[in-house]
PDB file of C-alpha atoms in Angstrom:
ATOM      1  CA  MET A 230      65.718  41.479  14.242  1.00  0.00           C
ATOM      2  CA  ALA A 231      63.133  38.751  13.685  1.00  0.00           C
ATOM      3  CA  ASP A 232      60.263  41.066  14.579  1.00  0.00           C
ATOM      4  CA  GLN A 233      61.092  43.713  11.920  1.00  0.00           C
ATOM      5  CA  ALA A 234      60.133  43.416   8.261  1.00  0.00           C
ATOM      6  CA  PHE A 235      59.965  45.081   4.889  1.00  0.00           C
ATOM      7  CA  VAL A 236      56.431  44.956   3.525  1.00  0.00           C
ATOM      8  CA  THR A 237      55.060  45.435   0.034  1.00  0.00           C
ATOM      9  CA  LEU A 238      51.729  44.941  -1.764  1.00  0.00           C
ATOM     10  CA  ALA A 239      50.796  43.276  -5.097  1.00  0.00           C
ATOM     11  CA  THR A 240      47.223  43.514  -6.347  1.00  0.00           C
ATOM     12  CA  ASN A 241      47.779  41.768  -9.724  1.00  0.00           C
ATOM     13  CA  ASP A 242      50.445  39.730 -11.594  1.00  0.00           C
ATOM     14  CA  SER A 243      52.172  42.844 -13.033  1.00  0.00           C
ATOM     15  CA  TYR A 244      52.802  44.301  -9.564  1.00  0.00           C
ATOM     16  CA  ALA A 245      53.640  40.808  -8.349  1.00  0.00           C
ATOM     17  CA  ARG A 246      56.604  40.828 -10.729  1.00  0.00           C
ATOM     18  CA  GLY A 247      57.616  44.177  -9.291  1.00  0.00           C
ATOM     19  CA  ALA A 248      57.410  42.702  -5.812  1.00  0.00           C
ATOM     20  CA  MET A 249      59.575  39.800  -6.944  1.00  0.00           C
ATOM     21  CA  VAL A 250      62.307  42.195  -8.140  1.00  0.00           C
ATOM     22  CA  LEU A 251      61.967  44.323  -5.010  1.00  0.00           C
ATOM     23  CA  GLY A 252      62.359  41.207  -2.799  1.00  0.00           C
ATOM     24  CA  LYS A 253      65.344  39.996  -4.756  1.00  0.00           C
ATOM     25  CA  SER A 254      66.993  43.454  -4.597  1.00  0.00           C
ATOM     26  CA  LEU A 255      66.556  43.551  -0.797  1.00  0.00           C
ATOM     27  CA  LYS A 256      68.089  40.111  -0.438  1.00  0.00           C
ATOM     28  CA  ASN A 257      70.955  40.889  -2.822  1.00  0.00           C
ATOM     29  CA  HIS A 258      71.805  43.864  -0.712  1.00  0.00           C
ATOM     30  CA  LYS A 259      71.974  41.627   2.417  1.00  0.00           C
ATOM     31  CA  THR A 260      69.019  42.813   4.437  1.00  0.00           C
ATOM     32  CA  SER A 261      68.739  41.203   7.860  1.00  0.00           C
ATOM     33  CA  LYS A 262      64.992  41.866   8.003  1.00  0.00           C
ATOM     34  CA  LYS A 263      62.016  39.615   7.170  1.00  0.00           C
ATOM     35  CA  LEU A 264      60.240  40.085   3.836  1.00  0.00           C
ATOM     36  CA  VAL A 265      56.401  40.256   3.721  1.00  0.00           C
ATOM     37  CA  VAL A 266      54.161  40.693   0.698  1.00  0.00           C
ATOM     38  CA  LEU A 267      50.422  41.390   0.876  1.00  0.00           C
ATOM     39  CA  ILE A 268      48.605  40.070  -2.206  1.00  0.00           C
ATOM     40  CA  GLY A 269      45.198  40.592  -3.636  1.00  0.00           C
ATOM     41  CA  PRO A 270      42.926  37.822  -4.862  1.00  0.00           C
ATOM     42  CA  HIS A 271      43.751  38.500  -8.558  1.00  0.00           C
ATOM     43  CA  VAL A 272      47.386  37.393  -8.130  1.00  0.00           C
ATOM     44  CA  SER A 273      47.747  34.056  -9.981  1.00  0.00           C
ATOM     45  CA  ASP A 274      48.828  30.801  -8.308  1.00  0.00           C
ATOM     46  CA  GLN A 275      51.998  30.839 -10.428  1.00  0.00           C
ATOM     47  CA  SER A 276      52.967  34.263  -9.179  1.00  0.00           C
ATOM     48  CA  ARG A 277      52.125  33.297  -5.591  1.00  0.00           C
ATOM     49  CA  ALA A 278      54.519  30.294  -5.850  1.00  0.00           C
ATOM     50  CA  VAL A 279      57.381  32.569  -6.889  1.00  0.00           C
ATOM     51  CA  LEU A 280      56.561  35.095  -4.157  1.00  0.00           C
ATOM     52  CA  HIS A 281      56.666  32.284  -1.572  1.00  0.00           C
ATOM     53  CA  ASN A 282      60.125  31.456  -2.902  1.00  0.00           C
ATOM     54  CA  ILE A 283      61.385  34.984  -2.281  1.00  0.00           C
ATOM     55  CA  TYR A 284      59.362  36.270   0.696  1.00  0.00           C
ATOM     56  CA  ASP A 285      59.166  34.980   4.218  1.00  0.00           C
ATOM     57  CA  GLU A 286      55.422  35.654   4.425  1.00  0.00           C
ATOM     58  CA  VAL A 287      52.838  35.913   1.681  1.00  0.00           C
ATOM     59  CA  ARG A 288      49.481  37.117   3.094  1.00  0.00           C
ATOM     60  CA  LEU A 289      46.291  37.224   1.116  1.00  0.00           C
ATOM     61  CA  VAL A 290      44.299  40.410   1.686  1.00  0.00           C
ATOM     62  CA  ASP A 291      40.784  40.761   0.318  1.00  0.00           C
ATOM     63  CA  VAL A 292      38.854  43.679   1.770  1.00  0.00           C
ATOM     64  CA  LEU A 293      35.718  42.968  -0.210  1.00  0.00           C
ATOM     65  CA  ASP A 294      35.115  39.562   1.357  1.00  0.00           C
ATOM     66  CA  SER A 295      37.016  39.711   4.633  1.00  0.00           C
ATOM     67  CA  GLY A 296      33.988  40.648   6.775  1.00  0.00           C
ATOM     68  CA  ASP A 297      36.363  42.666   9.066  1.00  0.00           C
ATOM     69  CA  ALA A 298      36.396  46.359   9.939  1.00  0.00           C
ATOM     70  CA  ALA A 299      37.794  47.175   6.519  1.00  0.00           C
ATOM     71  CA  HIS A 300      34.770  45.486   4.900  1.00  0.00           C
ATOM     72  CA  LEU A 301      32.401  47.659   6.864  1.00  0.00           C
ATOM     73  CA  ALA A 302      34.314  50.780   5.958  1.00  0.00           C
ATOM     74  CA  MET A 303      34.358  49.658   2.331  1.00  0.00           C
ATOM     75  CA  MET A 304      30.568  49.790   2.234  1.00  0.00           C
ATOM     76  CA  LYS A 305      30.704  53.523   2.931  1.00  0.00           C
ATOM     77  CA  ARG A 306      33.719  54.303   0.786  1.00  0.00           C
ATOM     78  CA  PRO A 307      33.919  51.876  -2.173  1.00  0.00           C
ATOM     79  CA  ASP A 308      36.143  54.352  -4.009  1.00  0.00           C
ATOM     80  CA  LEU A 309      39.056  53.556  -1.651  1.00  0.00           C
ATOM     81  CA  GLY A 310      39.274  49.795  -2.177  1.00  0.00           C
ATOM     82  CA  VAL A 311      43.022  49.661  -3.010  1.00  0.00           C
ATOM     83  CA  THR A 312      43.739  52.064  -0.179  1.00  0.00           C
ATOM     84  CA  PHE A 313      42.029  49.798   2.323  1.00  0.00           C
ATOM     85  CA  THR A 314      44.137  46.908   1.042  1.00  0.00           C
ATOM     86  CA  LYS A 315      47.374  48.862   1.646  1.00  0.00           C
ATOM     87  CA  LEU A 316      46.295  49.857   5.169  1.00  0.00           C
ATOM     88  CA  HIS A 317      46.211  46.181   6.109  1.00  0.00           C
ATOM     89  CA  CYS A 318      49.959  46.467   6.635  1.00  0.00           C
ATOM     90  CA  TRP A 319      49.137  47.936  10.066  1.00  0.00           C
ATOM     91  CA  THR A 320      47.554  44.550  11.008  1.00  0.00           C
ATOM     92  CA  LEU A 321      50.967  42.818  10.880  1.00  0.00           C
ATOM     93  CA  THR A 322      51.202  43.062  14.658  1.00  0.00           C
ATOM     94  CA  HIS A 323      53.638  40.144  15.020  1.00  0.00           C
ATOM     95  CA  TYR A 324      56.237  42.647  13.889  1.00  0.00           C
ATOM     96  CA  SER A 325      57.296  45.602  16.068  1.00  0.00           C
ATOM     97  CA  LYS A 326      58.352  47.866  13.237  1.00  0.00           C
ATOM     98  CA  CYS A 327      58.119  47.686   9.417  1.00  0.00           C
ATOM     99  CA  VAL A 328      59.145  49.571   6.344  1.00  0.00           C
ATOM    100  CA  PHE A 329      56.474  49.649   3.597  1.00  0.00           C
ATOM    101  CA  MET A 330      57.723  49.791  -0.010  1.00  0.00           C
ATOM    102  CA  ASP A 331      55.603  49.970  -3.149  1.00  0.00           C
ATOM    103  CA  ALA A 332      56.119  47.184  -5.607  1.00  0.00           C
ATOM    104  CA  ASP A 333      57.424  49.612  -8.211  1.00  0.00           C
ATOM    105  CA  THR A 334      60.508  50.406  -6.186  1.00  0.00           C
ATOM    106  CA  LEU A 335      63.974  48.980  -6.516  1.00  0.00           C
ATOM    107  CA  VAL A 336      66.634  48.828  -3.760  1.00  0.00           C
ATOM    108  CA  VAL A 337      70.160  49.645  -4.987  1.00  0.00           C
ATOM    109  CA  SER A 338      71.896  49.648  -1.585  1.00  0.00           C
ATOM    110  CA  ASN A 339      71.284  48.230   1.913  1.00  0.00           C
ATOM    111  CA  ILE A 340      68.598  50.278   3.725  1.00  0.00           C
ATOM    112  CA  ASP A 341      68.299  48.434   7.016  1.00  0.00           C
ATOM    113  CA  GLU A 342      69.136  51.688   8.827  1.00  0.00           C
ATOM    114  CA  LEU A 343      65.582  52.831   8.075  1.00  0.00           C
ATOM    115  CA  PHE A 344      64.459  50.743  11.065  1.00  0.00           C
ATOM    116  CA  ASP A 345      66.208  53.257  13.306  1.00  0.00           C
ATOM    117  CA  ARG A 346      63.476  55.744  12.306  1.00  0.00           C
ATOM    118  CA  GLU A 347      60.103  56.219  14.018  1.00  0.00           C
ATOM    119  CA  GLU A 348      56.541  56.073  12.689  1.00  0.00           C
ATOM    120  CA  LEU A 349      55.647  57.775  10.381  1.00  0.00           C
ATOM    121  CA  SER A 350      58.941  58.463   8.602  1.00  0.00           C
ATOM    122  CA  ALA A 351      58.856  59.084   4.853  1.00  0.00           C
ATOM    123  CA  ALA A 352      60.491  61.201   2.104  1.00  0.00           C
ATOM    124  CA  PRO A 353      58.871  64.312   0.660  1.00  0.00           C
ATOM    125  CA  ASP A 354      56.781  63.933  -2.469  1.00  0.00           C
ATOM    126  CA  PRO A 355      58.516  65.510  -5.507  1.00  0.00           C
ATOM    127  CA  GLY A 356      55.320  67.155  -6.584  1.00  0.00           C
ATOM    128  CA  TRP A 357      54.234  68.579  -3.270  1.00  0.00           C
ATOM    129  CA  PRO A 358      57.071  68.561  -0.741  1.00  0.00           C
ATOM    130  CA  ASP A 359      54.869  69.411   2.248  1.00  0.00           C
ATOM    131  CA  CYS A 360      53.371  65.959   1.733  1.00  0.00           C
ATOM    132  CA  PHE A 361      55.281  62.720   2.012  1.00  0.00           C
ATOM    133  CA  ASN A 362      55.354  60.139  -0.742  1.00  0.00           C
ATOM    134  CA  SER A 363      53.722  56.941   0.463  1.00  0.00           C
ATOM    135  CA  GLY A 364      55.909  54.689  -1.715  1.00  0.00           C
ATOM    136  CA  VAL A 365      58.357  54.172   1.186  1.00  0.00           C
ATOM    137  CA  PHE A 366      57.502  54.756   4.836  1.00  0.00           C
ATOM    138  CA  VAL A 367      58.407  53.480   8.304  1.00  0.00           C
ATOM    139  CA  PHE A 368      55.533  52.359  10.478  1.00  0.00           C
ATOM    140  CA  CYS A 369      54.663  50.390  13.644  1.00  0.00           C
ATOM    141  CA  PRO A 370      51.906  47.803  13.168  1.00  0.00           C
ATOM    142  CA  SER A 371      49.012  48.320  15.533  1.00  0.00           C
ATOM    143  CA  ASN A 372      45.400  47.241  15.482  1.00  0.00           C
ATOM    144  CA  GLU A 373      44.491  50.503  17.246  1.00  0.00           C
ATOM    145  CA  THR A 374      46.195  52.626  14.507  1.00  0.00           C
ATOM    146  CA  TYR A 375      44.577  50.368  11.837  1.00  0.00           C
ATOM    147  CA  GLY A 376      41.126  51.037  13.340  1.00  0.00           C
ATOM    148  CA  LYS A 377      41.742  54.819  13.501  1.00  0.00           C
ATOM    149  CA  LEU A 378      42.941  54.841   9.880  1.00  0.00           C
ATOM    150  CA  LEU A 379      39.775  53.045   8.717  1.00  0.00           C
ATOM    151  CA  GLN A 380      37.693  55.482  10.666  1.00  0.00           C
ATOM    152  CA  TYR A 381      39.536  58.428   9.124  1.00  0.00           C
ATOM    153  CA  CYS A 382      38.979  56.918   5.664  1.00  0.00           C
ATOM    154  CA  THR A 383      35.308  56.601   6.273  1.00  0.00           C
ATOM    155  CA  GLN A 384      34.851  60.118   7.614  1.00  0.00           C
ATOM    156  CA  HIS A 385      37.304  62.082   5.433  1.00  0.00           C
ATOM    157  CA  GLY A 386      38.127  59.958   2.421  1.00  0.00           C
ATOM    158  CA  SER A 387      41.289  60.821   0.475  1.00  0.00           C
ATOM    159  CA  PHE A 388      42.155  64.184  -1.002  1.00  0.00           C
ATOM    160  CA  ASP A 389      43.900  62.416  -3.933  1.00  0.00           C
ATOM    161  CA  GLY A 390      41.697  59.350  -4.162  1.00  0.00           C
ATOM    162  CA  GLY A 391      44.398  56.995  -2.907  1.00  0.00           C
ATOM    163  CA  ASP A 392      46.438  55.906   0.090  1.00  0.00           C
ATOM    164  CA  GLN A 393      48.823  58.894  -0.073  1.00  0.00           C
ATOM    165  CA  GLY A 394      45.994  61.314   0.543  1.00  0.00           C
ATOM    166  CA  VAL A 395      44.627  59.253   3.430  1.00  0.00           C
ATOM    167  CA  LEU A 396      48.057  58.813   5.093  1.00  0.00           C
ATOM    168  CA  ASN A 397      48.981  62.475   4.765  1.00  0.00           C
ATOM    169  CA  GLY A 398      45.622  63.434   6.197  1.00  0.00           C
ATOM    170  CA  PHE A 399      45.937  61.079   9.109  1.00  0.00           C
ATOM    171  CA  PHE A 400      49.627  61.848   9.849  1.00  0.00           C
ATOM    172  CA  SER A 401      49.004  65.534   9.212  1.00  0.00           C
ATOM    173  CA  ASP A 402      51.840  66.875  11.310  1.00  0.00           C
ATOM    174  CA  TRP A 403      54.585  65.144   9.251  1.00  0.00           C
ATOM    175  CA  ALA A 404      55.606  68.373   7.540  1.00  0.00           C
ATOM    176  CA  THR A 405      56.117  70.392  10.729  1.00  0.00           C
ATOM    177  CA  ALA A 406      56.411  68.297  13.892  1.00  0.00           C
ATOM    178  CA  ASP A 407      59.653  66.363  13.685  1.00  0.00           C
ATOM    179  CA  ILE A 408      62.322  66.769  11.003  1.00  0.00           C
ATOM    180  CA  THR A 409      63.879  63.386  11.927  1.00  0.00           C
ATOM    181  CA  LYS A 410      60.803  61.776  10.295  1.00  0.00           C
ATOM    182  CA  HIS A 411      61.713  63.359   6.966  1.00  0.00           C
ATOM    183  CA  LEU A 412      63.669  60.693   5.061  1.00  0.00           C
ATOM    184  CA  PRO A 413      66.343  61.930   2.642  1.00  0.00           C
ATOM    185  CA  PHE A 414      65.157  61.802  -0.945  1.00  0.00           C
ATOM    186  CA  ILE A 415      67.772  59.076  -1.728  1.00  0.00           C
ATOM    187  CA  TYR A 416      65.426  56.621   0.053  1.00  0.00           C
ATOM    188  CA  ASN A 417      62.583  57.300  -2.402  1.00  0.00           C
ATOM    189  CA  MET A 418      64.163  58.856  -5.510  1.00  0.00           C
ATOM    190  CA  SER A 419      61.344  59.249  -8.008  1.00  0.00           C
ATOM    191  CA  SER A 420      61.806  58.648 -11.730  1.00  0.00           C
ATOM    192  CA  ILE A 421      60.082  61.879 -12.693  1.00  0.00           C
ATOM    193  CA  ALA A 422      62.284  64.040 -10.481  1.00  0.00           C
ATOM    194  CA  ILE A 423      65.447  62.835 -12.213  1.00  0.00           C
ATOM    195  CA  TYR A 424      64.475  64.546 -15.411  1.00  0.00           C
ATOM    196  CA  THR A 425      62.858  67.617 -13.892  1.00  0.00           C
ATOM    197  CA  TYR A 426      65.778  68.502 -11.614  1.00  0.00           C
ATOM    198  CA  LEU A 427      68.912  67.209 -13.325  1.00  0.00           C
ATOM    199  CA  PRO A 428      71.420  69.328 -11.272  1.00  0.00           C
ATOM    200  CA  ALA A 429      70.241  67.599  -8.040  1.00  0.00           C
ATOM    201  CA  PHE A 430      70.347  64.208  -9.716  1.00  0.00           C
ATOM    202  CA  LYS A 431      73.964  64.853 -10.801  1.00  0.00           C
ATOM    203  CA  GLN A 432      74.875  65.967  -7.246  1.00  0.00           C
ATOM    204  CA  TYR A 433      73.054  63.221  -5.268  1.00  0.00           C
ATOM    205  CA  GLY A 434      71.969  60.527  -7.664  1.00  0.00           C
ATOM    206  CA  ALA A 435      75.078  58.363  -7.120  1.00  0.00           C
ATOM    207  CA  ASN A 436      73.979  58.058  -3.479  1.00  0.00           C
ATOM    208  CA  ALA A 437      70.505  56.763  -4.330  1.00  0.00           C
ATOM    209  CA  LYS A 438      69.382  53.807  -2.205  1.00  0.00           C
ATOM    210  CA  VAL A 439      65.831  53.347  -3.479  1.00  0.00           C
ATOM    211  CA  VAL A 440      64.455  54.203  -6.935  1.00  0.00           C
ATOM    212  CA  HIS A 441      60.739  54.659  -7.287  1.00  0.00           C
ATOM    213  CA  PHE A 442      59.379  54.121 -10.817  1.00  0.00           C
ATOM    214  CA  LEU A 443      56.537  56.678 -10.673  1.00  0.00           C
ATOM    215  CA  GLY A 444      54.203  57.338 -13.567  1.00  0.00           C
ATOM    216  CA  GLN A 445      52.149  55.189 -15.935  1.00  0.00           C
ATOM    217  CA  MET A 446      55.137  53.461 -17.523  1.00  0.00           C
ATOM    218  CA  LYS A 447      56.428  50.830 -15.150  1.00  0.00           C
ATOM    219  CA  PRO A 448      59.602  48.726 -15.708  1.00  0.00           C
ATOM    220  CA  TRP A 449      57.460  45.754 -16.775  1.00  0.00           C
ATOM    221  CA  SER A 450      55.833  47.912 -19.482  1.00  0.00           C
ATOM    222  CA  TYR A 451      58.964  47.640 -21.582  1.00  0.00           C
ATOM    223  CA  THR A 452      60.545  44.819 -23.600  1.00  0.00           C
ATOM    224  CA  TYR A 453      64.134  43.786 -22.860  1.00  0.00           C
ATOM    225  CA  ASN A 454      66.853  42.141 -24.938  1.00  0.00           C
ATOM    226  CA  PRO A 455      69.082  40.394 -22.345  1.00  0.00           C
ATOM    227  CA  SER A 456      72.034  39.729 -24.657  1.00  0.00           C
ATOM    228  CA  GLN A 457      72.187  43.317 -25.860  1.00  0.00           C
ATOM    229  CA  ARG A 458      71.069  44.889 -22.601  1.00  0.00           C
ATOM    230  CA  ARG A 459      68.647  47.008 -24.616  1.00  0.00           C
ATOM    231  CA  LEU A 460      65.119  48.170 -23.759  1.00  0.00           C
ATOM    232  CA  LYS A 461      62.291  49.008 -26.139  1.00  0.00           C
ATOM    233  CA  GLY A 462      59.205  50.982 -25.199  1.00  0.00           C
ATOM    234  CA  ASP A 463      57.585  54.387 -24.926  1.00  0.00           C
ATOM    235  CA  MET A 464      60.006  56.734 -23.237  1.00  0.00           C
ATOM    236  CA  GLN A 465      57.335  59.173 -22.065  1.00  0.00           C
ATOM    237  CA  GLY A 466      57.922  60.184 -18.449  1.00  0.00           C
ATOM    238  CA  SER A 467      60.619  57.577 -17.979  1.00  0.00           C
ATOM    239  CA  LEU A 468      63.697  57.945 -15.812  1.00  0.00           C
ATOM    240  CA  ASP A 469      67.412  57.554 -16.128  1.00  0.00           C
ATOM    241  CA  PRO A 470      67.724  54.350 -18.240  1.00  0.00           C
ATOM    242  CA  SER A 471      70.480  52.914 -16.070  1.00  0.00           C
ATOM    243  CA  PHE A 472      67.961  52.134 -13.279  1.00  0.00           C
ATOM    244  CA  LEU A 473      65.533  50.612 -15.754  1.00  0.00           C
ATOM    245  CA  LEU A 474      68.351  48.441 -17.094  1.00  0.00           C
ATOM    246  CA  GLU A 475      69.285  47.435 -13.535  1.00  0.00           C
ATOM    247  CA  TRP A 476      65.642  46.418 -12.818  1.00  0.00           C
ATOM    248  CA  TRP A 477      65.528  44.335 -16.040  1.00  0.00           C
ATOM    249  CA  ALA A 478      68.875  42.698 -15.426  1.00  0.00           C
ATOM    250  CA  LEU A 479      67.642  41.499 -12.055  1.00  0.00           C
ATOM    251  CA  TYR A 480      64.244  40.458 -13.342  1.00  0.00           C
ATOM    252  CA  SER A 481      65.579  38.587 -16.397  1.00  0.00           C
ATOM    253  CA  GLY A 482      68.471  36.978 -14.562  1.00  0.00           C
ATOM    254  CA  GLU A 483      66.834  35.959 -11.180  1.00  0.00           C
ATOM    255  CA  VAL A 484      63.031  36.253 -11.469  1.00  0.00           C
ATOM    256  CA  VAL A 485      62.228  34.923 -14.961  1.00  0.00           C
ATOM    257  CA  PRO A 486      63.902  31.514 -14.273  1.00  0.00           C
ATOM    258  CA  LEU A 487      61.667  31.128 -11.171  1.00  0.00           C
ATOM    259  CA  LEU A 488      58.567  32.091 -13.163  1.00  0.00           C
ATOM    260  CA  MET A 489      59.487  29.717 -16.038  1.00  0.00           C
ATOM    261  CA  GLY A 490      59.916  26.899 -13.563  1.00  0.00           C
ATOM    262  CA  ASP A 491      56.607  27.481 -11.841  1.00  0.00           C
ATOM    263  CA  TYR A 492      54.607  28.194 -14.978  1.00  0.00           C
ATOM    264  CA  GLY A 493      55.708  24.941 -16.539  1.00  0.00           C
ATOM    265  CA  ASP A 494      53.955  24.337 -19.870  1.00  0.00           C
ATOM    266  CA  GLN A 495      51.502  27.199 -19.407  1.00  0.00           C
ATOM    267  CA  PRO A 496      51.829  30.253 -21.729  1.00  0.00           C
ATOM    268  CA  PHE A 497      54.088  32.827 -20.120  1.00  0.00           C
ATOM    269  CA  TYR A 498      55.348  36.090 -21.570  1.00  0.00           C
ATOM    270  CA  SER A 499      58.373  37.329 -19.674  1.00  0.00           C
ATOM    271  CA  GLY A 500      58.921  40.594 -21.581  1.00  0.00           C
ATOM    272  CA  CYS A 501      62.375  39.360 -22.599  1.00  0.00           C
ATOM    273  CA  GLU A 502      63.147  38.856 -26.265  1.00  0.00           C
ATOM    274  CA  GLU A 503      65.788  36.901 -28.114  1.00  0.00           C
ATOM    275  CA  ASP A 504      68.765  38.616 -29.728  1.00  0.00           C
ATOM    276  CA  VAL A 505      67.359  39.899 -33.007  1.00  0.00           C
ATOM    277  CA  ALA A 506      68.361  42.680 -35.350  1.00  0.00           C
ATOM    278  CA  GLU A 507      67.021  46.040 -34.322  1.00  0.00           C
ATOM    279  CA  SER A 508      64.085  47.206 -36.448  1.00  0.00           C
ATOM    280  CA  THR A 509      64.360  50.639 -38.076  1.00  0.00           C
ATOM    281  CA  HIS A 510      61.330  52.075 -36.257  1.00  0.00           C
ATOM    282  CA  VAL A 511      62.293  51.074 -32.713  1.00  0.00           C
ATOM    283  CA  GLN A 512      64.687  53.249 -30.758  1.00  0.00           C
ATOM    284  CA  PRO A 513      66.790  51.332 -28.180  1.00  0.00           C
ATOM    285  CA  ILE A 514      67.252  53.093 -24.876  1.00  0.00           C
ATOM    286  CA  MET A 515      70.760  54.375 -24.326  1.00  0.00           C
ATOM    287  CA  SER A 516      72.448  54.679 -20.925  1.00  0.00           C
ATOM    288  CA  SER A 517      72.494  58.165 -19.450  1.00  0.00           C
ATOM    289  CA  ALA A 518      76.269  58.410 -20.104  1.00  0.00           C
ATOM    290  CA  GLU A 519      75.809  57.506 -23.833  1.00  0.00           C
ATOM    291  CA  ARG A 520      72.977  59.964 -24.227  1.00  0.00           C
ATOM    292  CA  LYS A 521      74.963  62.762 -22.524  1.00  0.00           C
ATOM    293  CA  GLN A 522      77.929  62.099 -24.805  1.00  0.00           C
ATOM    294  CA  LYS A 523      75.712  62.312 -27.887  1.00  0.00           C
ATOM    295  CA  TRP A 524      74.305  65.694 -26.760  1.00  0.00           C
ATOM    296  CA  GLU A 525      77.756  67.098 -26.022  1.00  0.00           C
ATOM    297  CA  GLN A 526      78.914  66.018 -29.467  1.00  0.00           C
ATOM    298  CA  GLY A 527      75.915  67.753 -31.076  1.00  0.00           C
ATOM    299  CA  GLN A 528      74.356  64.393 -32.038  1.00  0.00           C
ATOM    300  CA  ALA A 529      70.989  64.596 -30.296  1.00  0.00           C
ATOM    301  CA  ASP A 530      68.374  62.290 -31.733  1.00  0.00           C
ATOM    302  CA  TYR A 531      66.096  65.077 -32.913  1.00  0.00           C
ATOM    303  CA  MET A 532      63.899  62.622 -34.893  1.00  0.00           C
ATOM    304  CA  GLY A 533      63.501  60.149 -32.019  1.00  0.00           C
ATOM    305  CA  ILE A 534      63.892  60.281 -28.277  1.00  0.00           C
ATOM    306  CA  ASP A 535      65.112  63.928 -28.196  1.00  0.00           C
ATOM    307  CA  SER A 536      62.419  65.171 -30.567  1.00  0.00           C
ATOM    308  CA  PHE A 537      60.416  68.256 -29.639  1.00  0.00           C
ATOM    309  CA  ASP A 538      57.274  66.111 -29.212  1.00  0.00           C
ATOM    310  CA  ASN A 539      59.024  63.839 -26.660  1.00  0.00           C
ATOM    311  CA  ILE A 540      60.435  66.814 -24.767  1.00  0.00           C
ATOM    312  CA  GLN A 541      56.986  68.377 -24.736  1.00  0.00           C
ATOM    313  CA  LYS A 542      55.503  65.138 -23.388  1.00  0.00           C
ATOM    314  CA  LYS A 543      57.976  65.113 -20.504  1.00  0.00           C
ATOM    315  CA  LEU A 544      57.105  68.728 -19.709  1.00  0.00           C
ATOM    316  CA  ASP A 545      53.408  67.919 -19.838  1.00  0.00           C
ATOM    317  CA  VAL A 546      53.911  65.005 -17.402  1.00  0.00           C
ATOM    318  CA  PHE A 547      55.840  67.252 -15.027  1.00  0.00           C
ATOM    319  CA  LEU A 548      53.429  70.172 -15.208  1.00  0.00           C
ATOM    320  CA  LYS A 549      50.459  67.941 -14.418  1.00  0.00           C
TER     321      LYS A 549
END
């Protein structure tokens, strides 16, 4: 339907690249919905050009200078600046229903069926299942709801300092009122949960439709060798490498050519490297199948990725 859309948000060039990959993944899986990206003022002209190439609508959102209701609320709660930016998705009233997706998500299957759900439908958060994770949610744009959300922000703030706290506070009956508004975890499968509950990942992971790259390390934090399909980077808190490799294959194959074309002669670092010999101090990231096989053969990399320190880091991330 022309009045339904997927919506995301990019506040800087890094998240803009995430939005580019998200948009491409939605299109590659044949969505019939419109694609909308809200961008902050710090997104460069080059990134905006590529976003215009991928998205049906690119809307600049600047709560600090807008002079609207969000600006007034901002004066009382400056700590919630990014949150106010995300809440602007409720102002997209030329759409009847939308699905918001964070820019650090990747679609691995068609998810148009989410538009059969009602507001506010979302998947449980892996860290606190009585709260929903605000990385993927179904909503109905409404200026009235937008005003009420801003009022709630001003009066109550956010219990976690971000949009997830605000939205869970405002839609406080999500956990108990209507089970049909609880999206299955496959629509927002978090990277951290894959490592912390492997039996469930083995049981349901093949059915994943959306992967959410939670944590400090985002896909664009790594370096990728396209010819070898190898990643380099800090593995702390990362997820099953196959999804990272899928993100990078899409980024390097379909997004980087667009960025290179629009950047022209300006300096541009894609994160992709040429095919060079692996240095001795860098550990390439194996696929989950390769890593499992090594473990079963008693060949765990005790001095590298499977070292006690790395395992301890993953536990620390989970226990936080």
